CSV table of C-alpha atoms in Angstrom, one decimal:
chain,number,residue,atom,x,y,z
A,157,UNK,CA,16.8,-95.1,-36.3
A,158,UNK,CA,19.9,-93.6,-37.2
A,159,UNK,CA,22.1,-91.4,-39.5
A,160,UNK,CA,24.9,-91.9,-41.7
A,161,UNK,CA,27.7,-94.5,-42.1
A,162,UNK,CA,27.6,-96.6,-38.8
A,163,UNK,CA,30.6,-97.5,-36.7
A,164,UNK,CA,30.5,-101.0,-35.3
A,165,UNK,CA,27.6,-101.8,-33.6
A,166,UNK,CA,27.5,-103.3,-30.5
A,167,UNK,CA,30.8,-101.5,-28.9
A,168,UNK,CA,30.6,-100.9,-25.3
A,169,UNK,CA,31.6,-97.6,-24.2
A,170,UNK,CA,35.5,-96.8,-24.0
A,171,UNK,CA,35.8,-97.1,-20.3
A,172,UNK,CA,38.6,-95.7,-18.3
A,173,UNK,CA,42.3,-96.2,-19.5
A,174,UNK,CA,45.2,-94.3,-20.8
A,175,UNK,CA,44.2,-95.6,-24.7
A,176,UNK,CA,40.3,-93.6,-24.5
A,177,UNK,CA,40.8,-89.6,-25.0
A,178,UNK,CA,39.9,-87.8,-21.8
A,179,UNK,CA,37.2,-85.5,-23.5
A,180,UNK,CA,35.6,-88.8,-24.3
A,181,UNK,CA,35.9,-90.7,-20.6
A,182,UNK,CA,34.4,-87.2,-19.7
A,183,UNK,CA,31.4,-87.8,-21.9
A,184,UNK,CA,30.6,-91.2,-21.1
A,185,UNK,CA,31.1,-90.3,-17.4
A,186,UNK,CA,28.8,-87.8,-17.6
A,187,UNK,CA,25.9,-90.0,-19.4
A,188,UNK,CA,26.3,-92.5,-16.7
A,189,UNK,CA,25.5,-89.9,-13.9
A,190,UNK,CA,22.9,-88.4,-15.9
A,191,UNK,CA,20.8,-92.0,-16.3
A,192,UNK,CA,21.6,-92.7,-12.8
A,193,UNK,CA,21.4,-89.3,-10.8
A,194,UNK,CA,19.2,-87.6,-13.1
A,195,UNK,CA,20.2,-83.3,-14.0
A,196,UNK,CA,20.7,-83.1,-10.1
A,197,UNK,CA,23.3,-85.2,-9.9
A,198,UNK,CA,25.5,-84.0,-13.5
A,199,UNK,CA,27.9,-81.5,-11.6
A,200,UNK,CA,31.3,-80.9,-13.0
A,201,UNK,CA,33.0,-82.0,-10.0
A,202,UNK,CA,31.0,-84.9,-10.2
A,203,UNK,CA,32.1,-85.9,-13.7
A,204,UNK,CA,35.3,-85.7,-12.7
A,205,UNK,CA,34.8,-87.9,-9.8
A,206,UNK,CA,32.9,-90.3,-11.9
A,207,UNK,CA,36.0,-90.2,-15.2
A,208,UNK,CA,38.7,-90.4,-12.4
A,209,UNK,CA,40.3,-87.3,-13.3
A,210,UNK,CA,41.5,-84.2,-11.6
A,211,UNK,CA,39.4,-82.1,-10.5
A,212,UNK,CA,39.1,-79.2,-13.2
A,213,UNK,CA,39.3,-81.7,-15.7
A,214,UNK,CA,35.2,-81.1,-17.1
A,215,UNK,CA,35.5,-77.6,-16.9
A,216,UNK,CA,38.6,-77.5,-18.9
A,217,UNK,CA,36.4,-79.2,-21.7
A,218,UNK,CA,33.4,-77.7,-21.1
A,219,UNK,CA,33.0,-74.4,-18.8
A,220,UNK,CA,29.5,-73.7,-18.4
A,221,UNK,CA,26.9,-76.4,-17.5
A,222,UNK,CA,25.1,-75.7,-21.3
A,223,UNK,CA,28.6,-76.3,-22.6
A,224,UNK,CA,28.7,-79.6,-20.3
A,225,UNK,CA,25.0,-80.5,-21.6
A,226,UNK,CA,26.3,-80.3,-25.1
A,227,UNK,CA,29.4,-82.2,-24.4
A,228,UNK,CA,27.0,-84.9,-23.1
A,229,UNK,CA,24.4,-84.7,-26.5
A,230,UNK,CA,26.7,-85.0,-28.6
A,231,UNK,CA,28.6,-88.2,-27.1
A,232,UNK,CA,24.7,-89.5,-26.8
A,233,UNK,CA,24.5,-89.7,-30.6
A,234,UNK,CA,27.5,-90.9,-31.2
A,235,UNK,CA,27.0,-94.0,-28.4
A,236,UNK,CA,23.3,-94.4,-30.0
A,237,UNK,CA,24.0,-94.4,-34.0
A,238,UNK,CA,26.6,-97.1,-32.7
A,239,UNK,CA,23.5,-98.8,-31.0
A,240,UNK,CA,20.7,-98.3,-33.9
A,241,UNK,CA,22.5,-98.5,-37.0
A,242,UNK,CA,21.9,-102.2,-37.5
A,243,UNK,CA,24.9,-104.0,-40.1
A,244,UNK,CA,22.1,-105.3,-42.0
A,245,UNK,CA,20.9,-101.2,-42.8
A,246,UNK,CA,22.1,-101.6,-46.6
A,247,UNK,CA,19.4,-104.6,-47.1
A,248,UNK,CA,16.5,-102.4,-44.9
A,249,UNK,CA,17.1,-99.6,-47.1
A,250,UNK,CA,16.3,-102.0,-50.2
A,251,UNK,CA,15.0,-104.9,-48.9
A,252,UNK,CA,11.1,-103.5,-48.2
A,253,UNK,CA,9.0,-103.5,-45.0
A,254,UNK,CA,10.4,-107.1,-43.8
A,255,UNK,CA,14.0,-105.9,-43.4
A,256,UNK,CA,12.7,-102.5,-42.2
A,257,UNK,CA,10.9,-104.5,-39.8
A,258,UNK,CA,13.6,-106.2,-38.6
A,259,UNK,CA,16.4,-103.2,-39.2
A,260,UNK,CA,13.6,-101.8,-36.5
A,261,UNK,CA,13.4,-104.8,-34.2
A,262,UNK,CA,17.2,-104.9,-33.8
A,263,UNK,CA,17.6,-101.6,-32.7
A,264,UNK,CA,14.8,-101.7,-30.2
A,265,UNK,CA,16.0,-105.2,-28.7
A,266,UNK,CA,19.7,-103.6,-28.1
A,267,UNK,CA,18.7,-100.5,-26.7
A,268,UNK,CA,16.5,-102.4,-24.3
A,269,UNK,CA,18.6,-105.6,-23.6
A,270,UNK,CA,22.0,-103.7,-23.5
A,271,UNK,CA,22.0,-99.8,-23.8
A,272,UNK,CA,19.0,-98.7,-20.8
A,273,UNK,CA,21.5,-96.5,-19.3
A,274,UNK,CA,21.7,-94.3,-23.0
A,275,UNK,CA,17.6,-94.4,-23.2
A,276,UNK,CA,17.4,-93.2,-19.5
A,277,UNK,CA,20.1,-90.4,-20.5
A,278,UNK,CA,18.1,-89.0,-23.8
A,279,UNK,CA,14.6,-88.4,-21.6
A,280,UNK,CA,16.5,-86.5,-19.7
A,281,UNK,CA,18.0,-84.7,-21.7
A,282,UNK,CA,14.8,-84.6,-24.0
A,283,UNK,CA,13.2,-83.2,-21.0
A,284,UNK,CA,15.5,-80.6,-19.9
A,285,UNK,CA,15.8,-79.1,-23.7
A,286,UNK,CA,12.5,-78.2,-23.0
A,287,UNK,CA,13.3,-75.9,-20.3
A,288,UNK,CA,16.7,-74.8,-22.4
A,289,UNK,CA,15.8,-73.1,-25.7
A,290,UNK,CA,19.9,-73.2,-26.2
A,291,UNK,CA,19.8,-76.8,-25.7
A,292,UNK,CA,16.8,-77.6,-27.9
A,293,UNK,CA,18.1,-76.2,-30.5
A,294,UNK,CA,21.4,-78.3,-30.3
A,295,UNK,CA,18.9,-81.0,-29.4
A,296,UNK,CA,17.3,-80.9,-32.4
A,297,UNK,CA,20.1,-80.4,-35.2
A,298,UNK,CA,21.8,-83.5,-33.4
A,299,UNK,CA,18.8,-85.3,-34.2
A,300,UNK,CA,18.4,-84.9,-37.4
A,301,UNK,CA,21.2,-87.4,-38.6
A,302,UNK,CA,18.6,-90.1,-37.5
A,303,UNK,CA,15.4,-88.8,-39.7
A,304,UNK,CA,16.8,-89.1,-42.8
A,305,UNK,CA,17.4,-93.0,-43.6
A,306,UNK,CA,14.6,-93.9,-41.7
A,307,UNK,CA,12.4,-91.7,-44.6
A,308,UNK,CA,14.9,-92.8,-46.9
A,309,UNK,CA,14.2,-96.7,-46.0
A,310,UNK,CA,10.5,-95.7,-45.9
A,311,UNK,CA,10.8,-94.9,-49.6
A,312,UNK,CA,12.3,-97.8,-51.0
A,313,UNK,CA,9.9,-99.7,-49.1
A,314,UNK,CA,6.8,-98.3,-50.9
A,315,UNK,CA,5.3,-95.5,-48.4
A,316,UNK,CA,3.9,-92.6,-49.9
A,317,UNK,CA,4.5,-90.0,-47.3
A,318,UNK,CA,7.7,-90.7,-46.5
A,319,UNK,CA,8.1,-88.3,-43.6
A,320,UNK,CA,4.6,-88.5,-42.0
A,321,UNK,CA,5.4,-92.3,-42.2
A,322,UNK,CA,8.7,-91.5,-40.6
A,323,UNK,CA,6.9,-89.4,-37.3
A,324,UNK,CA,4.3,-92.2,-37.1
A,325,UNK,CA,7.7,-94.9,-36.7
A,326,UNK,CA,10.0,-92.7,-34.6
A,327,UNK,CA,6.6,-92.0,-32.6
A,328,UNK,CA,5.9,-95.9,-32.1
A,329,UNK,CA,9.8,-96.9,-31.2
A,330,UNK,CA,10.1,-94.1,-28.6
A,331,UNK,CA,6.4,-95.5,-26.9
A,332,UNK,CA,8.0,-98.6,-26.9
A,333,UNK,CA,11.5,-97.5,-25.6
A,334,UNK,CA,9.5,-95.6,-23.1
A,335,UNK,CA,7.1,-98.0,-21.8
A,336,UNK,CA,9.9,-100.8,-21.8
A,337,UNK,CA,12.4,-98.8,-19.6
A,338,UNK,CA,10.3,-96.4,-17.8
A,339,UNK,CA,6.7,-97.2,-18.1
A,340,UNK,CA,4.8,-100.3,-17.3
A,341,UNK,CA,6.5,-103.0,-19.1
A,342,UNK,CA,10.1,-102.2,-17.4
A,343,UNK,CA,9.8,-105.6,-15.8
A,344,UNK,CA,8.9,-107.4,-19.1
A,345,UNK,CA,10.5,-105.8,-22.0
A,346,UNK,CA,9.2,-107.3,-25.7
A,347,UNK,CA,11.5,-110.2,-27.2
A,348,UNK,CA,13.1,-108.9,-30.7
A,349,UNK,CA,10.6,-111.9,-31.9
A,350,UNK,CA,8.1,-109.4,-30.0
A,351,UNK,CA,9.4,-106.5,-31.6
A,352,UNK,CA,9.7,-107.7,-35.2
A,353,UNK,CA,5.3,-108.4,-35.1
A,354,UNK,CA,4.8,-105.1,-33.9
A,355,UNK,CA,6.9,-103.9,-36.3
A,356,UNK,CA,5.4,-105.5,-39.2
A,357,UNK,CA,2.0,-104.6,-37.8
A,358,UNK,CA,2.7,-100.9,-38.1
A,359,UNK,CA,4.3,-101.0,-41.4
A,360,UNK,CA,2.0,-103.0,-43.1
A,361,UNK,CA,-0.6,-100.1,-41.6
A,362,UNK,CA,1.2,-97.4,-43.4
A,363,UNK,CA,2.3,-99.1,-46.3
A,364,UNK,CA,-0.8,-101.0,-47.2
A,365,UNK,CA,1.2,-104.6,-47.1
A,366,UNK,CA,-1.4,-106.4,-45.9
């Protein structure tokens, strides 16, 4: 899940035009080479190639490629809060396990229906903070805006152990984000019908719901 007050959900990314600010054609430019190159391919002179800018332009923003990976995290939580912060969040952070359940359901069905490219880009970056210790760190902080209304919704839905509730719900949407786009079931993803069951099933698990 997500952090604070959402922006619209469902936005596609600014694409190239003289109304998106540069530093943020740079970001998204660099996401899409990430998912689709892997760290190999996420060169500055490739960004720039890829945002149909000068070259000089990435470097201007960001200098060093752990300024570039930055640029690139923090664009990556911005694009997913956009993704995962459901309109219906006020009602899932009142409304109990069923509209967590389906708060939960909606976020998985758009990042696997519409939003691959942004799943694709956090492994790898996931998996590269693990070699960085610089990155991790900046990894990690940016992450944190999406721990604390998921315990929050945990809460008012009854758990109590909010935050080992919360690792066991983050832990089962990034198996199923994983399997879904990388593993086994990339061919077949779950339908949000599919999604809201399992959902339910692992809720009513933690929370006793029967």
């Amino acid at each position: 899940m997500t952090g604070h007050a959402a922006p619209r959900t469902d936005t596609p990314a600014p694409r190239d035009g003289a109304d998106v600010p540069r530093h943020v054609r740079i970001a998204d430019a660099a996401l899409s080479l990430l998912a689709a190159r892997g760290l190999r391919g996420l060169t500055h002179r490739a960004v720039d190639e890829a945002a149909g800018l000068p070259q000089g332009s990435t470097s201007n923003l960001a200098r060093t490629r752990a300024a570039l990976l930055e640029t690139v995290v923090r664009r990556l939580a911005e694009r997913e809060a956009a993704v995962l912060m459901p309109p219906e969040l006020p009602e899932a952070v009142s409304g109990g396990g069923d509209a967590l359940a389906e708060a939960l359901a909606l976020a998985l069905h758009r990042s696997l229906t519409r939003h691959r490219e942004l799943v694709v880009a956090r492994y790898e970056l996931a998996l590269e903070a693990t070699r960085r210790p610089e990155l991790r760190t900046f990894y990690d902080r940016t992450g944190q805006q999406f721990r604390g209304p998921l315990v929050a919704m945990l809460t008012a839905a009854g758990s109590a152990s909010p935050e080992r509730h919360a690792l066991n719900t983050i832990a089962w949407c990034d198996g199923v984000l994983f399997s879904c786009v990388a593993g086994q079931f990339h061919a077949t993803p779950p339908t949000r019908q599919e999604l809201r069951a399992g959902a339910r099933e692992l809720l009513a698990g933690m929370l006793g719901h029967g």
